XYZ file of C-alpha atoms in Angstrom:
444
model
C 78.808 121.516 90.249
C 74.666 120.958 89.340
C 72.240 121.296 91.991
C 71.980 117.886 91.661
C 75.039 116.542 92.159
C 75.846 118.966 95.413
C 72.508 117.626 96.376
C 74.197 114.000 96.485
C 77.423 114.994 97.673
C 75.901 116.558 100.894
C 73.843 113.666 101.658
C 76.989 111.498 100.890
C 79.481 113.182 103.357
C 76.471 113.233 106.136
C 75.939 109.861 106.054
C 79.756 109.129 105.751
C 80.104 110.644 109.089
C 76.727 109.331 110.757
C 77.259 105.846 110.098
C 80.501 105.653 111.971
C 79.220 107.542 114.664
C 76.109 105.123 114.571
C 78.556 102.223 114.537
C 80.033 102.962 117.870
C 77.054 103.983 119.035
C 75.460 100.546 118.359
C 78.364 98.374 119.282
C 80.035 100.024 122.342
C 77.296 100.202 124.860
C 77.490 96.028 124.015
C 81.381 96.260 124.617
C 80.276 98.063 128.047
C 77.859 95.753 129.445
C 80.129 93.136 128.421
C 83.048 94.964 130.883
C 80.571 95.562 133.556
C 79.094 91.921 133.590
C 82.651 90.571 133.792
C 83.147 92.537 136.765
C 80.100 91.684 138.434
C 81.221 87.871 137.569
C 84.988 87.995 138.666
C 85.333 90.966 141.009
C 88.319 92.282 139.257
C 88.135 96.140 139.254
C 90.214 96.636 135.798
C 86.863 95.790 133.833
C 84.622 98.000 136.028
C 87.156 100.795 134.913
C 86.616 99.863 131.334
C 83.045 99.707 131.725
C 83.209 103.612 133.199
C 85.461 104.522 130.195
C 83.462 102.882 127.688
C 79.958 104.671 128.952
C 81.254 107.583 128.678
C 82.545 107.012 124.844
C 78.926 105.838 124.430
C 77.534 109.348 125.986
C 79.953 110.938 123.535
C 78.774 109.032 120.388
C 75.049 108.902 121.754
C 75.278 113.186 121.715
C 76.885 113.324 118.136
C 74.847 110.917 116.640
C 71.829 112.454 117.473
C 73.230 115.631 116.097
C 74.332 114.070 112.947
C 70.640 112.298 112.880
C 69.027 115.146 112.867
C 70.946 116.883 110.223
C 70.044 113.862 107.933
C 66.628 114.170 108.865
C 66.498 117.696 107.652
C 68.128 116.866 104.712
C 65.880 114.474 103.773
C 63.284 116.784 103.717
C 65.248 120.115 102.373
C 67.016 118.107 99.353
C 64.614 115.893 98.233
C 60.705 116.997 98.753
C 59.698 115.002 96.239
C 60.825 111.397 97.947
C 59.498 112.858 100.983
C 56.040 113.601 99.634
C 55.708 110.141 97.593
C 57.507 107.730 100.626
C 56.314 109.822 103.669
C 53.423 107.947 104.575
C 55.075 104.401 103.068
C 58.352 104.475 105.764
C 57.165 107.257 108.084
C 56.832 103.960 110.621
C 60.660 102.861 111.148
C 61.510 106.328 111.495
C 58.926 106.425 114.242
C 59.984 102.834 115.810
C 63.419 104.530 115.551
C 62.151 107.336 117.694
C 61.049 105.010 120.094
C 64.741 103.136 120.704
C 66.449 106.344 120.598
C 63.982 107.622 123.514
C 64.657 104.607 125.175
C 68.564 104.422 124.608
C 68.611 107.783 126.222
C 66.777 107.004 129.390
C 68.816 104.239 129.705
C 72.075 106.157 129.305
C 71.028 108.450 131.823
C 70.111 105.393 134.374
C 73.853 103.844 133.408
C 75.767 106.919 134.403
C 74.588 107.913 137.196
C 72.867 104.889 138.623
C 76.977 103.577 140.003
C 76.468 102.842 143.771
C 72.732 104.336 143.354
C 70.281 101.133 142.053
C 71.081 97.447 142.320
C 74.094 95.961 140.659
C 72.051 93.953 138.689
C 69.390 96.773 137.592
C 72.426 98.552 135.848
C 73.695 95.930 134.359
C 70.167 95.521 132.914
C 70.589 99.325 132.261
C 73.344 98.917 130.365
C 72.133 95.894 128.358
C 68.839 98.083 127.138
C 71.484 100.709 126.131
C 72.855 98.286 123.779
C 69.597 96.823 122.556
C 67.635 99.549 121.879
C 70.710 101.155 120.290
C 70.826 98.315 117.635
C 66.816 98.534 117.244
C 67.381 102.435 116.419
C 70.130 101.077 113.901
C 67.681 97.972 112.425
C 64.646 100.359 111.804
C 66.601 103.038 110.073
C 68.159 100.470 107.989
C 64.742 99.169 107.468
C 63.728 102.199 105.595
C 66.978 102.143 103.508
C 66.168 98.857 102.758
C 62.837 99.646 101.510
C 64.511 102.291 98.821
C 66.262 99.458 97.247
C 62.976 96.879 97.853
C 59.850 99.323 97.491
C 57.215 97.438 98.711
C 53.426 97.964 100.933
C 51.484 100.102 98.009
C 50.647 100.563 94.358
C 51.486 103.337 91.909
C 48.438 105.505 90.310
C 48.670 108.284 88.548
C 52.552 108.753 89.678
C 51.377 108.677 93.378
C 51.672 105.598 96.362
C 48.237 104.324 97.000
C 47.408 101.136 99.234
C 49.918 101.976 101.149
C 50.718 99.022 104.086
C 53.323 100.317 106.437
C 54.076 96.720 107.640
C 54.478 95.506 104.282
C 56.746 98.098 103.342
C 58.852 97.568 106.329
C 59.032 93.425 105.512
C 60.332 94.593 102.210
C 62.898 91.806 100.669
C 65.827 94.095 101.055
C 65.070 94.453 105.274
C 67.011 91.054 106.415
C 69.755 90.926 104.798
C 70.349 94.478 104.909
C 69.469 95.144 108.513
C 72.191 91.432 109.131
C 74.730 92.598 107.291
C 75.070 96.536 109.089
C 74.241 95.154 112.439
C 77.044 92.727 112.210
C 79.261 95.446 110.408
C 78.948 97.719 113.335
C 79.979 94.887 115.488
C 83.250 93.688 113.759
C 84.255 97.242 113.057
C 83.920 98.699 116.465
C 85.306 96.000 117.990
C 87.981 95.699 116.101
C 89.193 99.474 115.856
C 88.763 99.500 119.940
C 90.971 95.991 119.951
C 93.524 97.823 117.178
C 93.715 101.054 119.822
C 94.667 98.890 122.801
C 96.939 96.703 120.727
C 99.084 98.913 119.545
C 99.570 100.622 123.135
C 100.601 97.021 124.254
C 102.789 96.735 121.215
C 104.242 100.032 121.547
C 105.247 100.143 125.069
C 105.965 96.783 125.692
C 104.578 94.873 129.215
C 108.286 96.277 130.523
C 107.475 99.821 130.090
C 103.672 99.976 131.334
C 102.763 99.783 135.066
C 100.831 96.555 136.072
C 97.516 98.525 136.398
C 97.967 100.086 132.571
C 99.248 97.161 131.637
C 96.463 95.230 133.473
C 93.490 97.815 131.201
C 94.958 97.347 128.145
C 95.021 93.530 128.026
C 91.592 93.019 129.357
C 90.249 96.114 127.209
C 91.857 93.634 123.932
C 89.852 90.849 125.267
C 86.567 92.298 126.123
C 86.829 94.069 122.804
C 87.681 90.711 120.748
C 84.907 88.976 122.682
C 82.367 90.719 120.375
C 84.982 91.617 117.369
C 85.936 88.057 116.553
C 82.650 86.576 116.324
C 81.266 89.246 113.991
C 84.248 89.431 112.014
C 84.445 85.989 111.146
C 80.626 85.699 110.291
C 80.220 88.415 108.236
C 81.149 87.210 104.875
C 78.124 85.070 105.876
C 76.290 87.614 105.919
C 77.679 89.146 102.794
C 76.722 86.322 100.955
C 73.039 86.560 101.810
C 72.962 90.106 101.187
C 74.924 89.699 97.329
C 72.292 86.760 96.873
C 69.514 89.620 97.363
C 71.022 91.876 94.985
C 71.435 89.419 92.734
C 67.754 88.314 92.473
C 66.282 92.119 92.634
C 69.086 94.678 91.570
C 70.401 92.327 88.560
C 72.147 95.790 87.123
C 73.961 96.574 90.327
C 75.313 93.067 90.597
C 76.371 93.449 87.481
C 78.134 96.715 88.116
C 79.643 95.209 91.451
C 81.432 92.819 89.429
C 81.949 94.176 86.041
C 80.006 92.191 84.409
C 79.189 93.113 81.065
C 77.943 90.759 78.808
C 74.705 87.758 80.081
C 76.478 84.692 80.915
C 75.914 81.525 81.840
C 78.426 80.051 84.702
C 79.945 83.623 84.709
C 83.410 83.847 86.317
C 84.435 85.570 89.540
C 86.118 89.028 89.025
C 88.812 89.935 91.667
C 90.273 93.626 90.759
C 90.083 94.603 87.188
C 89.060 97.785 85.705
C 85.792 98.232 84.444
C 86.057 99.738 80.760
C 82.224 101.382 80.123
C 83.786 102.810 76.987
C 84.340 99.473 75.470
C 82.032 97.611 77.703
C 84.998 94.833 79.357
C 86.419 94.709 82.603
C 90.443 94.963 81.768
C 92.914 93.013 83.688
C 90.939 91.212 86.491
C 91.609 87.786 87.830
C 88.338 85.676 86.999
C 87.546 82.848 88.940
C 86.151 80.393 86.412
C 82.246 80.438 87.271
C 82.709 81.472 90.838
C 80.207 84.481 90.408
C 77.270 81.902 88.719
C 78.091 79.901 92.194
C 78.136 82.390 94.990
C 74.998 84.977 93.291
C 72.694 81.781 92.755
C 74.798 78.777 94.869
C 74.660 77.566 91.182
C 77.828 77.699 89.203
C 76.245 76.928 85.579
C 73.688 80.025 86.731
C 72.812 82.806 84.178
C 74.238 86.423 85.276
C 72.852 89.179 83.419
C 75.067 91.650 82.197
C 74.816 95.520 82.050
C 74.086 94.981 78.254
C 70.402 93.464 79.570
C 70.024 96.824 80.847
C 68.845 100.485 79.208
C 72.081 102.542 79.215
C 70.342 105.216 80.561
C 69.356 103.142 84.261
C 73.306 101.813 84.347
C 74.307 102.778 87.661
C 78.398 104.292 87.775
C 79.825 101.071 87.135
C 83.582 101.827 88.385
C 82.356 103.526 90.901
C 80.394 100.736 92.519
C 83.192 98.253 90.986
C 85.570 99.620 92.811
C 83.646 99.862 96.217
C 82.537 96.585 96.326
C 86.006 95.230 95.719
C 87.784 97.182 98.697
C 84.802 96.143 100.835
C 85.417 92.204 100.281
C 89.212 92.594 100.427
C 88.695 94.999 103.639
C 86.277 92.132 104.795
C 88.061 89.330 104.169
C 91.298 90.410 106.074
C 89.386 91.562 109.302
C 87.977 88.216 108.944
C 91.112 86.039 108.485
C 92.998 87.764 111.792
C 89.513 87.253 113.911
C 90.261 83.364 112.797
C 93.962 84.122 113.773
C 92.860 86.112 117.009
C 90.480 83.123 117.521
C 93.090 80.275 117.064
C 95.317 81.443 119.567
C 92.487 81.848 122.240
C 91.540 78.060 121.518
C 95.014 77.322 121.408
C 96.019 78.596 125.078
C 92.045 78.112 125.626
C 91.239 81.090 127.055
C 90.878 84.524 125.788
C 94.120 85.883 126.650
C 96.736 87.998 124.597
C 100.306 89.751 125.526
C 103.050 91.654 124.289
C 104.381 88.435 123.537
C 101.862 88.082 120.570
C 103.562 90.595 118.790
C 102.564 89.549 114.932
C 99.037 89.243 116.114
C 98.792 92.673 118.083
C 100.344 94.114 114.644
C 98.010 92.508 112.427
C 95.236 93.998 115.335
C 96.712 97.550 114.576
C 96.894 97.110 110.688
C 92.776 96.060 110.675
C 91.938 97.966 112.801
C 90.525 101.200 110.228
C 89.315 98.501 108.075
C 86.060 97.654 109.526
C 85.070 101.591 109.216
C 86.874 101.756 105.206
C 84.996 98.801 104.583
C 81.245 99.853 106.030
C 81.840 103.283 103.698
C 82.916 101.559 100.888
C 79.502 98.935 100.947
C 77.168 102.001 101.485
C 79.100 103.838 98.238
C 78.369 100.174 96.696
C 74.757 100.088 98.142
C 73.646 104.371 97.444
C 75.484 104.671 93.955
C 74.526 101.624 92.846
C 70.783 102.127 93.280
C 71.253 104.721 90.806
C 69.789 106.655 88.649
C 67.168 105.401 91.269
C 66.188 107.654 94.575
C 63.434 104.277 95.071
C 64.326 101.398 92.511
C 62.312 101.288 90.002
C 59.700 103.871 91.203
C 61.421 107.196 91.362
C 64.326 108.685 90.179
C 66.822 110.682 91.921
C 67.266 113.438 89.236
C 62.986 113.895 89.976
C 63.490 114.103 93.695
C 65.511 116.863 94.427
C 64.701 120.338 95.387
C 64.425 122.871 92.844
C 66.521 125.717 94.396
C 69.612 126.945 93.209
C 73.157 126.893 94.771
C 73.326 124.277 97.226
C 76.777 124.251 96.572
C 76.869 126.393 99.731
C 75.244 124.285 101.851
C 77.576 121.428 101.202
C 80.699 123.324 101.224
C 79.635 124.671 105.105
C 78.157 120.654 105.777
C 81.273 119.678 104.895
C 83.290 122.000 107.154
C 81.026 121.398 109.676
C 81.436 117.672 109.840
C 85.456 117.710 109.912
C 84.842 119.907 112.491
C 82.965 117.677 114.514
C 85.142 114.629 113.936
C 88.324 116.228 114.947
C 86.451 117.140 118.075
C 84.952 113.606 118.962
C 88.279 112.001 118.435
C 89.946 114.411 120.540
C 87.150 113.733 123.526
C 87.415 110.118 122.672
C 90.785 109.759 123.603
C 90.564 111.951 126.517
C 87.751 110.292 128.075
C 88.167 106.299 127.287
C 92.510 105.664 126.735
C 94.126 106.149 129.643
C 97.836 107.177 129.862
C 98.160 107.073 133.113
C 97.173 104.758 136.110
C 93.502 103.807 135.148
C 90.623 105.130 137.348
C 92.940 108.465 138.368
């Protein structure tokens, strides 16, 4: 394996296991304050159990995801000294905003745990609230400087170094809203949904006969105070999705083209679902095309021009089958979380109220199936939105092969990353389920 590809690899499996961790940690707290207000507003003691259960999950996620941050940050700066020394000064300020809401977050987690019975019911309900928001401004900023990777903007190029540089600029780079919208809301539909999926399938397992009325009790009102935040998000994000593709299409041209195997320039090009991109022989073999649909949903246009990979040097074609392939299970993931929120949704107009049983028994299983899908789905977009920046480290600017660290046999360092981080999420998951699913009567 080449220096540079171990290089990539450890970066890839880090940020595979931060971003779920950063997930949780951005949508749960939410989830929480959503439990505790609910208590607060009916008086019903099953969500202030929920709302302990859930803050401690969040104090869980909070602990490994700063852990997990910091390795990145490290990384950043042990792998690839050269991005560091040319985009330092350019996104050193969302990294610093970031510091900010993560300082904040943790005050605020401290005030939520142990401020029960001790400060106002209403001050920790604002406690909790703060949690959540400065948990998703931690998540917008550092997405902001992703963002400005694939949208490098706030200074000029002279001499092969960043001059002029405007830190505000750089963080209103075109990349920023629909990438910051589209992770947000991913966070959002996934949590929520893999929470709903857990306390689904203990409904659907054990049956309202076989659970006590106080279990029974948690695990319907956990469902609905989870699907209070899962089915919004869920349903909107192909919204969201189809700003973000819009984006790409405008300023990465070659990764659109790579999402949807899209060889040749073509006007009122067709929609590609599956297939298998051929680089060999430049075709995309056995997809269903859509006449036109991609001209119509990249530029709301379907007689649009698409360029094809052919536009494009060989040499700055990012892994086509790679990204292919990603962005595919992503939309299909997508799609189906969003078609049971609409299901999900239905019923609760239907009966109107947010309410499910055992007796929804298709709908709990289709809330088990999902539930992974939101997490598959957010790895599979950041494969689609990493590999297919390449060969660029910064589009356009810098290239990844030119930003990584000269020393040798980093190999090791992966392999023991690695280790590490299977480690770690075998021991989360393990707390996890000790801490937040009860198996016996809630609150013991």
């Amino acid at each position: 394996m080449s220096n540079l590809l171990a290089a990539r690899s450890q970066m890839a499996v880090s940020l595979a296991f931060h971003i779920v961790f950063a997930e949780v940690g951005i949508a749960l707290p939410l989830m929480m304050t959503i439990a505790e207000w609910r208590w607060l507003r009916s008086g019903k003691t099953v969500y202030l159990e929920i709302a302990k259960r859930w803050a401690k999950g969040t104090a869980i996620l909070f602990a490994v995801g700063a852990v997990s941050g910091t390795v990145l940050s490290f990384e950043l700066g042990l792998l690839w000294p050269s991005f560091m020394r040319f985009a330092g000064a350019i996104i050193g300020m969302p990294f610093s905003l970031e510091g900010f809401a993560f300082f904040t977050e943790a005050i605020f987690i401290g005030v939520y745990l142990y401020g029960w019975d001790r400060i106002p019911a209403r001050a920790h309900l604002a406690a909790g609230a703060l949690v959540a928001l400065s948990g998703t401004l931690s998540g917008i900023f550092v997405v902001t400087a992703n963002a400005w990777m694939n949208a490098p903007t706030g200074f000029r190029v002279v001499n092969g170094q960043p001059v002029e540089v405007n830190p505000i600029a750089a963080m209103m780079n075109p990349a920023a809203f629909s990438q910051t919208l589209h992770m947000i809301i991913a966070a959002y539909a996934a949590t929520a949904l893999a929470v709903a999926g857990i306390h689904a399938y203990v409904l659907l397992r054990r049956r309202e006969a076989s659970l006590s009325e106080p279990l029974g009790n948690f695990h319907r009102a956990a469902l609905v105070v989870s699907l209070t935040v899962g089915i919004p998000a869920a349903i909107v994000q192909p919204i969201s999705g189809d700003i973000s593709a819009r984006f790409v299409a405008r300023h990465q041209p070659a990764k659109l083209a790579a999402m949807e195997g899209q060889f040749e320039t073509e006007q009122g090009a067709p929609l590609r679902l599956g297939g298998w991109p051929d680089v060999s022989k430049e075709t995309t073999r056995f997809a269903i095309e859509i006449p036109r649909g991609l001209s119509l949903l990249a530029y709301h246009d379907p007689s649009a021009t698409v360029r094809g990979l052919k536009d494009f040097p060989r040499d700055v074609w990012p892994p086509v089958p790679i990204v292919h392939f990603g962005f595919q299970i992503m939309v299909a993931l997508g799609t189906t979380m969003a078609i049971v929120a609409l299901w999900a949704g239905s019923v609760a107009v239907r009966r109107r109220r947010l309410q499910y049983d055992a007796s929804d028994r298709w709908l709990l299983l289709a809330l088990v199936i999902v539930a992974p899908f939101g997490f598959l789905a957010t790895e599979a977009g950041w494969f689609v939105t990493e590999v297919g920046r390449q060969p660029w480290i910064v589009y356009g600017v810098l290239k990844t092969s030119d930003a990584v660290t000269p020393m040798p046999g980093l190999i090791v360092p992966f392999l023991l990353v690695t280790l590490l981080y299977c480690s770690l999420g075998v021991a989360v998951i393990w707390l996890l389920r000790r801490q937040i699913v009860p198996t016996t009567h809630p609150g013991r």
